Short mmCIF file of C-alpha atoms in Angstrom, two decimals:
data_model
loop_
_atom_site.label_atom_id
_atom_site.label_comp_id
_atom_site.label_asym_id
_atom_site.label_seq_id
_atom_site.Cartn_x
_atom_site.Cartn_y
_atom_site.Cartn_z
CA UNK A 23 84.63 43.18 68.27
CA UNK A 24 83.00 43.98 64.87
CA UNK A 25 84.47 45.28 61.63
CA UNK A 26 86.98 43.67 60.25
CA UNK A 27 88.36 40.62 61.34
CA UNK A 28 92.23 40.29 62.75
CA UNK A 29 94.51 37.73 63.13
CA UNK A 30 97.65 37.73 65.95
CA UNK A 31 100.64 36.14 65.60
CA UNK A 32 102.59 35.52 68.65
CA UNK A 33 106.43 34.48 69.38
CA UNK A 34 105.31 30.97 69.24
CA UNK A 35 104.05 31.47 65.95
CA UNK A 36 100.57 30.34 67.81
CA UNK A 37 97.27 32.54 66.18
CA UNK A 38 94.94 34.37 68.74
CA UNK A 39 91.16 35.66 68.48
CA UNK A 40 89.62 38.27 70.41
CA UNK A 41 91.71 41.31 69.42
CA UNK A 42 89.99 42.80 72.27
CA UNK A 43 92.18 40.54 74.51
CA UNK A 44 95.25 42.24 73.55
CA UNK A 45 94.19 45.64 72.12
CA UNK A 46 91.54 46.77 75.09
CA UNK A 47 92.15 45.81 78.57
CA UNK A 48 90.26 44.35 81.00
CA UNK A 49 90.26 47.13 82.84
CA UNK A 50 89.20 49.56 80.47
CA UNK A 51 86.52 47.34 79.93
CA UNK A 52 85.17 47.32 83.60
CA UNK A 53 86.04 51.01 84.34
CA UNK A 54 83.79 52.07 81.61
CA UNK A 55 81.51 49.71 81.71
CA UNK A 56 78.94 48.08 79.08
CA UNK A 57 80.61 49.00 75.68
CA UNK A 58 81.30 47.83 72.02
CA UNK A 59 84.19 48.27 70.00
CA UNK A 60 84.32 48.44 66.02
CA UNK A 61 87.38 48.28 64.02
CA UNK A 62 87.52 50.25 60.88
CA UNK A 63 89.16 50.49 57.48
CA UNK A 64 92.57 51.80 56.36
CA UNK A 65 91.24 53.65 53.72
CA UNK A 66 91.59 57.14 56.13
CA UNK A 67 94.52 56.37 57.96
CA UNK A 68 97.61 54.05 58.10
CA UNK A 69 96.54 51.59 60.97
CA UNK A 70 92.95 50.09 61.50
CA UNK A 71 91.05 52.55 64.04
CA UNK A 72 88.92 51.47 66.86
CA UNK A 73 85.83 53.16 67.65
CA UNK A 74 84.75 52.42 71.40
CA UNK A 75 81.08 52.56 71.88
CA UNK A 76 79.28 52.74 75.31
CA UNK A 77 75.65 52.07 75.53
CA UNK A 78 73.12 51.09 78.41
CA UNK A 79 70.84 48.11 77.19
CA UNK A 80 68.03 46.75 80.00
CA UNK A 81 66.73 43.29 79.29
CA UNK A 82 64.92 42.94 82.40
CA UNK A 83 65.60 40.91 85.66
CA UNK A 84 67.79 37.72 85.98
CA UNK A 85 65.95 34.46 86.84
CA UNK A 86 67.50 33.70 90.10
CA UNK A 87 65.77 30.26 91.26
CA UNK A 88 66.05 29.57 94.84
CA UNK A 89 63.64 27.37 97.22
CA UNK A 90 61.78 28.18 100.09
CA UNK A 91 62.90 24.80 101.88
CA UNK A 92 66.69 25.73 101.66
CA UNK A 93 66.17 28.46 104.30
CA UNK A 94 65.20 26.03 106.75
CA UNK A 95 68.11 23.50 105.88
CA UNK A 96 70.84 22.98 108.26
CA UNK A 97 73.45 25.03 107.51
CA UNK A 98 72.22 27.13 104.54
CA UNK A 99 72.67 30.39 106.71
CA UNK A 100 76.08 29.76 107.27
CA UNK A 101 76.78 29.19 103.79
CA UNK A 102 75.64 32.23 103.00
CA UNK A 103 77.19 34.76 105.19
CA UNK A 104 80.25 32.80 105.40
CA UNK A 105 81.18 33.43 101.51
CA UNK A 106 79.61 36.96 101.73
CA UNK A 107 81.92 37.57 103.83
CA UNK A 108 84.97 36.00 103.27
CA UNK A 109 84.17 34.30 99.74
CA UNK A 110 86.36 34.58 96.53
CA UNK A 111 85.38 35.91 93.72
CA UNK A 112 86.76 37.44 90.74
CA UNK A 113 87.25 41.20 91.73
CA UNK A 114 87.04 43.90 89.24
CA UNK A 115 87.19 48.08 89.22
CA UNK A 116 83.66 48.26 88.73
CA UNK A 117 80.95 47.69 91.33
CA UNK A 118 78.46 46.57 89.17
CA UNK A 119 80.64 43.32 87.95
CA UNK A 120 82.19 42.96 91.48
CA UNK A 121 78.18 42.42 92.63
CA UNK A 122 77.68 39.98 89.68
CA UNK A 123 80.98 38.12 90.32
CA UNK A 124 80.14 37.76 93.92
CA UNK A 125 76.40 36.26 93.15
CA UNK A 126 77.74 33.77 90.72
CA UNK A 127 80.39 32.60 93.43
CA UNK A 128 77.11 32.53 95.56
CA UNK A 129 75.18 30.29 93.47
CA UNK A 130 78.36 27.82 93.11
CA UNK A 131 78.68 27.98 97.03
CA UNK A 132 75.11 26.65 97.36
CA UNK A 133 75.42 23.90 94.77
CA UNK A 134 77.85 22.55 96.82
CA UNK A 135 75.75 22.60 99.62
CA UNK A 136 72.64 21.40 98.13
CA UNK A 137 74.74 17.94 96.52
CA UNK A 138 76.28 17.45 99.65
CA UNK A 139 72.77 17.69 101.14
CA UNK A 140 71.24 15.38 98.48
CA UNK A 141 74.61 12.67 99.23
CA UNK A 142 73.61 12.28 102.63
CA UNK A 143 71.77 8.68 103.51
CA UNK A 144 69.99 10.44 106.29
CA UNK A 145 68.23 13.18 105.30
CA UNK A 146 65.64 13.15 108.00
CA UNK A 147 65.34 10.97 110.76
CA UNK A 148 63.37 7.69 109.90
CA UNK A 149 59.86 7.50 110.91
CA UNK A 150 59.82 3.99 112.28
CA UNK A 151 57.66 0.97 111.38
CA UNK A 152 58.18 0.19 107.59
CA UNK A 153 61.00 2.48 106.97
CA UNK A 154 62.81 1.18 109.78
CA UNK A 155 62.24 -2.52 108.53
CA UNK A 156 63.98 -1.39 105.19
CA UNK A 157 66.87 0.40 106.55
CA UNK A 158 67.64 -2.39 108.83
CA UNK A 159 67.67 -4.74 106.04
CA UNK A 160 69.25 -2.46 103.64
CA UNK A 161 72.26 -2.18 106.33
CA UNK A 162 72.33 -5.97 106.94
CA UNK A 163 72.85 -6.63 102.94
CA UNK A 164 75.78 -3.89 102.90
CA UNK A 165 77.29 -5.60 105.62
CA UNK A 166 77.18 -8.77 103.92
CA UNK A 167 79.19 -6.34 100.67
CA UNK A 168 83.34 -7.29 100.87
CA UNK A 169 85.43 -4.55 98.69
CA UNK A 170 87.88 -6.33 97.03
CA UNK A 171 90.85 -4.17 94.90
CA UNK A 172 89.97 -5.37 90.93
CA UNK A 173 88.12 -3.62 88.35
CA UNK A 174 84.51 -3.48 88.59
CA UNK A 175 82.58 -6.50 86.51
CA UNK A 176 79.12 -7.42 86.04
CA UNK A 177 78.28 -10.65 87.00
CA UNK A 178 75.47 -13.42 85.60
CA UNK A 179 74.05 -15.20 88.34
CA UNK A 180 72.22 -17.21 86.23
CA UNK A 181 75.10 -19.24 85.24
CA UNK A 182 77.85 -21.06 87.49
CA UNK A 183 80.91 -19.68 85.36
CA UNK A 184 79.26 -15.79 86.36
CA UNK A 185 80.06 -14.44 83.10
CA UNK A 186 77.29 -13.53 80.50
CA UNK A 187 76.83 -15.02 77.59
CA UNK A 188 73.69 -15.30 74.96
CA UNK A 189 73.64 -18.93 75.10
CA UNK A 190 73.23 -18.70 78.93
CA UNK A 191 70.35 -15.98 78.61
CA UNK A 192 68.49 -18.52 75.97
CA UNK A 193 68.79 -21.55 78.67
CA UNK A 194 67.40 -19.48 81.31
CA UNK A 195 64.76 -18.38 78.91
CA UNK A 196 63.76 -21.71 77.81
CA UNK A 197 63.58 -23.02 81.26
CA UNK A 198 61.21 -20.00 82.19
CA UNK A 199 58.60 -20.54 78.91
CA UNK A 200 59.37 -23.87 77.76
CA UNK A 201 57.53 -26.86 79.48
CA UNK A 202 60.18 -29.34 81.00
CA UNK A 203 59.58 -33.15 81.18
CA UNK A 204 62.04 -35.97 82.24
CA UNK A 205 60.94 -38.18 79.59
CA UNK A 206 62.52 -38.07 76.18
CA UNK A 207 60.27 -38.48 72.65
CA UNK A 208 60.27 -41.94 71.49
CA UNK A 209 61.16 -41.84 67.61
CA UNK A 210 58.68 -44.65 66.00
CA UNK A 211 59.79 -45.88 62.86
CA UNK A 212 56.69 -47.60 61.98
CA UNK A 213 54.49 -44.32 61.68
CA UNK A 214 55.41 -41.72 59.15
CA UNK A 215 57.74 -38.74 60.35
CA UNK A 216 54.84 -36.88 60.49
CA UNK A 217 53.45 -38.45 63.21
CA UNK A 218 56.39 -38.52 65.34
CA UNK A 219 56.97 -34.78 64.77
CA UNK A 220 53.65 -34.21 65.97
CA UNK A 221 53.62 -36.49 68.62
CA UNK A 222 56.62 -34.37 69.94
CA UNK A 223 54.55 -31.25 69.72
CA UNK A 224 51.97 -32.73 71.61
CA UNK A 225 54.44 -33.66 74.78
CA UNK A 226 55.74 -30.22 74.42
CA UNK A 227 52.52 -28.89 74.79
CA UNK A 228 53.07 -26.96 71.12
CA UNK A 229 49.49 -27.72 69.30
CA UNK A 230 48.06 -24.42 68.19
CA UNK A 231 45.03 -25.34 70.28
CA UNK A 232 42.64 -22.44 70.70
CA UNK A 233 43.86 -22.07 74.13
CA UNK A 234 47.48 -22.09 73.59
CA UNK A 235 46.68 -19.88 70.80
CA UNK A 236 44.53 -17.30 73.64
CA UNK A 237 47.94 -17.90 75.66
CA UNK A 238 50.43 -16.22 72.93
CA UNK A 239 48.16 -13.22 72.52
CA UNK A 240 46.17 -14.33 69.25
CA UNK A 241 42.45 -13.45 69.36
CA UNK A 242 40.09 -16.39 69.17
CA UNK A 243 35.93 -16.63 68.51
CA UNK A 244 36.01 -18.92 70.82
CA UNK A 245 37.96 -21.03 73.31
CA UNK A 246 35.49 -24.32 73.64
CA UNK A 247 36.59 -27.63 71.79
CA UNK A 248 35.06 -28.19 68.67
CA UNK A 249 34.54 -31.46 68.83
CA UNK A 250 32.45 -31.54 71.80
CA UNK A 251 31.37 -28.05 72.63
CA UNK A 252 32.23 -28.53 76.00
CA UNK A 253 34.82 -27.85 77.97
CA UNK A 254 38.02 -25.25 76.87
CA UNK A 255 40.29 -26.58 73.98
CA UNK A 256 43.32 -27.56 75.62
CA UNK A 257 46.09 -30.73 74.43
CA UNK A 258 44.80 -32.53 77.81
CA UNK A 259 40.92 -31.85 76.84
CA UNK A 260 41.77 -33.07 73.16
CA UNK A 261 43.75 -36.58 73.53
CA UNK A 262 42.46 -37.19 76.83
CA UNK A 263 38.93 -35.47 78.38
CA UNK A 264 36.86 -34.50 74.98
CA UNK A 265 33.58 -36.84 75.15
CA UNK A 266 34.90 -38.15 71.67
CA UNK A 267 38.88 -38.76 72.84
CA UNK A 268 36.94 -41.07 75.31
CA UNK A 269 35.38 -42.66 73.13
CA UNK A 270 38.13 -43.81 70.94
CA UNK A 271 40.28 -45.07 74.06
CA UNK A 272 37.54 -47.44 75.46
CA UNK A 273 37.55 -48.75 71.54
CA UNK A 274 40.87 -49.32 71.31
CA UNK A 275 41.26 -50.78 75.10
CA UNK A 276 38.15 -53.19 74.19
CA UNK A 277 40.28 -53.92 70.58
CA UNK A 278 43.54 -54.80 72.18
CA UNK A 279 41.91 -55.61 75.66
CA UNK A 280 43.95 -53.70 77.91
CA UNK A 281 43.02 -51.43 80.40
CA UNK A 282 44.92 -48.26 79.15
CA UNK A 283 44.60 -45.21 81.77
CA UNK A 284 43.82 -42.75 78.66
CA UNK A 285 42.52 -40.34 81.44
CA UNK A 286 46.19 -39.56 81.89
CA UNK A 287 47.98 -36.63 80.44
CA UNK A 288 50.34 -37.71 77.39
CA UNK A 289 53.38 -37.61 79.60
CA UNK A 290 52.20 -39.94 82.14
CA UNK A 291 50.31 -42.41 79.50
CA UNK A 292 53.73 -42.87 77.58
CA UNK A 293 55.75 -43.43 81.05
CA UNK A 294 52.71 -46.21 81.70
CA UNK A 295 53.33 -47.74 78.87
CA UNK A 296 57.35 -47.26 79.30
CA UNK A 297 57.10 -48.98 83.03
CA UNK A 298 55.54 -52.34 81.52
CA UNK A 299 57.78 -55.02 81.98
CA UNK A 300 55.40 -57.47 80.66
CA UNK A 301 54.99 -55.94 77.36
CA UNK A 302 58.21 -55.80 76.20
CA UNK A 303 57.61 -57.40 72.90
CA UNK A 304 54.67 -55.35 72.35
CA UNK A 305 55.75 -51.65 72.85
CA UNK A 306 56.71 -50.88 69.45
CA UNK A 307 53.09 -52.10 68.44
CA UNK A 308 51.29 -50.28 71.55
CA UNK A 309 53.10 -47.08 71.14
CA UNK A 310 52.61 -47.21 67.27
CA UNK A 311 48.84 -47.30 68.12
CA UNK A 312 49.24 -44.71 70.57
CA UNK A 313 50.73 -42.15 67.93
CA UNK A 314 47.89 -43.35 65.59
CA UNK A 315 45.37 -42.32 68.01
CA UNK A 316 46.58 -39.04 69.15
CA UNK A 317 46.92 -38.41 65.13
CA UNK A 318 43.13 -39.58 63.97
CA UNK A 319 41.86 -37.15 67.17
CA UNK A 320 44.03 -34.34 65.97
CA UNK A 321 42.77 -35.03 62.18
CA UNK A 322 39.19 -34.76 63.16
CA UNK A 323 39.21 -32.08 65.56
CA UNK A 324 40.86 -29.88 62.31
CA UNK A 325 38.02 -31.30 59.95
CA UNK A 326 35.73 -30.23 62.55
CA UNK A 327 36.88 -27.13 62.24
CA UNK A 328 38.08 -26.34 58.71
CA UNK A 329 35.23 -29.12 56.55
CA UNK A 330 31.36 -28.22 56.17
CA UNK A 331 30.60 -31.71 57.13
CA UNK A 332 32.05 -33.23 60.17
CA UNK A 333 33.62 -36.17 60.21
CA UNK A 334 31.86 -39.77 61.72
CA UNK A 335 33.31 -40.55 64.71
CA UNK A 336 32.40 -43.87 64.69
CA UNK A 337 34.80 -44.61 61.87
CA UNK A 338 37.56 -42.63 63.76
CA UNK A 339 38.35 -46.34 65.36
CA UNK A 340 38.33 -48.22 62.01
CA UNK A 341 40.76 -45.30 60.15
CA UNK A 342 43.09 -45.75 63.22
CA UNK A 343 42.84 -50.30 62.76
CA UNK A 344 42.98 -49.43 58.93
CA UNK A 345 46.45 -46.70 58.94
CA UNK A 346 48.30 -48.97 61.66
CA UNK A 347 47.59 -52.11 59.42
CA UNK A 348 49.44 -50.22 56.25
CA UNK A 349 52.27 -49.11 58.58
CA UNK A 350 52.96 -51.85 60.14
CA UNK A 351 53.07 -54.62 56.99
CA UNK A 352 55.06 -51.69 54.80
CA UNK A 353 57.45 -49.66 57.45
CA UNK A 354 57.86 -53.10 60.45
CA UNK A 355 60.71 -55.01 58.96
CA UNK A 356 60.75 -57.60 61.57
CA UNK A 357 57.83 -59.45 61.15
CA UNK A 358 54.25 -59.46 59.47
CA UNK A 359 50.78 -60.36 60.14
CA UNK A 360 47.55 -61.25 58.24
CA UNK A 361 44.80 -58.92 57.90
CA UNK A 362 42.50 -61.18 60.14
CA UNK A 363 44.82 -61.34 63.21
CA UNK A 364 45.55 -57.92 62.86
CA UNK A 365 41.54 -57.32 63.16
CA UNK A 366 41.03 -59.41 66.23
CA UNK A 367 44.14 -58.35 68.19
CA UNK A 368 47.44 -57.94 66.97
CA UNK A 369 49.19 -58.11 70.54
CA UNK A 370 48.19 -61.76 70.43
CA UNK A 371 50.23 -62.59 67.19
CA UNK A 372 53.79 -60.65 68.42
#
């Protein structure tokens, strides 16, 4: 209703909108048809009058969307002539509203029959072969389904408690990404703590070697080991496979004369060394040089990389005698040794 604006009290001191509600009936509405009403000023009379309006607008057809494949649904013809028949619907005096009235309790009639259509499992009969595989073992896991009366939960099956937790999604994480190995870092307290922290990176395979740096998604000129230009930069081509890592290990085995297997991965060479009964006195000395080693390699392959001029690596052996000699007389409480034992062998002297 236009004009000016009204406001009705009832009994239950409750407001009401829509004058037209209560001042125009319904049925004057659908007897007459499409109409507007305007409510005008007092300034002519002693009450507000209402001027009723009728007018004939056309804004074209309806979309009505309907599809092709209903019609040859089972049971769409039913639907149909069963609520144009016998259907309810909100009736009214006029014909034109009756037919609209009757095509919107149409359209609700067939959205119940199209949802119940969607609902069902079966909606055509299964064409064999792969389908039947899947329905088989879709019915076998349902079977396997017990309804119990609680609330519905979700459940981790990642953990034995079955409830979630972050903690439980970063253990299942770290198991997925991290590398796993039964045997714990030895803490050396003759080498530095830089040496132990990055003999623990080594065993956890967490050297930003060009291929672990490939691995993480970070772009790389090149992926073959500097030192030797052969082979692809890995922690097992670096400490164990490079032409210069080889080097160094027959030098040290020939210096200590032992046959170390240096051909093993880090892992394996410290559960070697672990295993042998027979050095027991020795093992802080043997895996001090071990550290030392994997260090000086590590050392030169980044002045390979980062210095103009490479490194020797003939002196590689003699930095490795000279830094173990410093550590051990200044960080080894428990004993000493001269310079010239220390030279020829200093397993000989423990």
């Amino acid at each position: 209703m236009g004009g000016y604006k009204f406001t009705r009290v009832d009994r239950s001191c409750t407001k009401g909108s829509r004058l037209d509600r209560f001042l125009i009936a319904d049925s004057t509405w659908n007897h007459l048809g499409p109409m507007t009403a305007v409510a005008l000023g007092r300034t002519i009379s002693d009450h507000h009058p209402i001027l009723l309006r009728r007018f004939t607008a056309d804004y074209g057809p309806i979309p009505f969307k309907i599809y092709h494949s209903w019609f040859q649904g089972e049971g769409f013809d039913n639907v149909v002539s069963e609520f144009w028949s016998n259907g309810y619907y909100r009736r009214s005096s006029s014909s034109l509203i009756n037919f609209k009235n009757k095509l919107q309790g149409l359209k609700g009639a067939i959205k119940v029959w199209v949802n119940a259509r969607r609902s069902r499992i079966e909606r055509r009969p299964l064409r064999g072969g792969i389908e039947d595989d899947q329905y088989n073992k879709i019915c076998d896991i349902v079977k396997q389904v017990t309804i119990v009366q609680s609330d519905d939960s979700w459940r981790w099956c990642c953990d034995t408690m079955d409830s979630f937790s972050v903690n439980g999604v970063r253990k299942h994480l770290d198991c997925l990404s991290l590398p796993s190995h039964y045997l714990a870092t030895r803490w050396n307290k003759i080498v530095p703590r830089k040496v132990n922290i990055h003999v623990w990176r080594l065993i956890k395979d967490r050297l930003p070697t060009r291929f672990n740096l490939w691995f993480r998604g970070i772009d790389n000129v090149s992926l073959i080991c500097p030192m030797c230009s052969n082979g692809l930069e890995s922690i097992y081509h670096t400490m164990c496979e490079c032409i210069i890592a080889v080097k160094v290990w027959k030098s040290v085995a020939k210096w200590l004369d032992l046959n170390l297997p240096f051909q093993l991965p880090p892992i394996e060479f410290l559960d070697f060394v672990n295993s042998q009964g027979n050095l027991h006195k020795a093992k802080d000395v043997l895996f001090t040089i071990i550290y030392t080693a994997w260090w000086e390699l590590w050392r030169f392959r980044n002045e390979s990389i980062f210095r103009l001029g490479k490194k020797r690596d003939v002196r590689m052996v003699d930095s490795i005698i000279h830094f173990l000699y410093i550590w051990y007389q200044n960080r080894y409480k428990k004993a000493s040794m001269r310079w010239d034992d220390w030279f020829k062998n200093p397993l000989l002297f423990i």
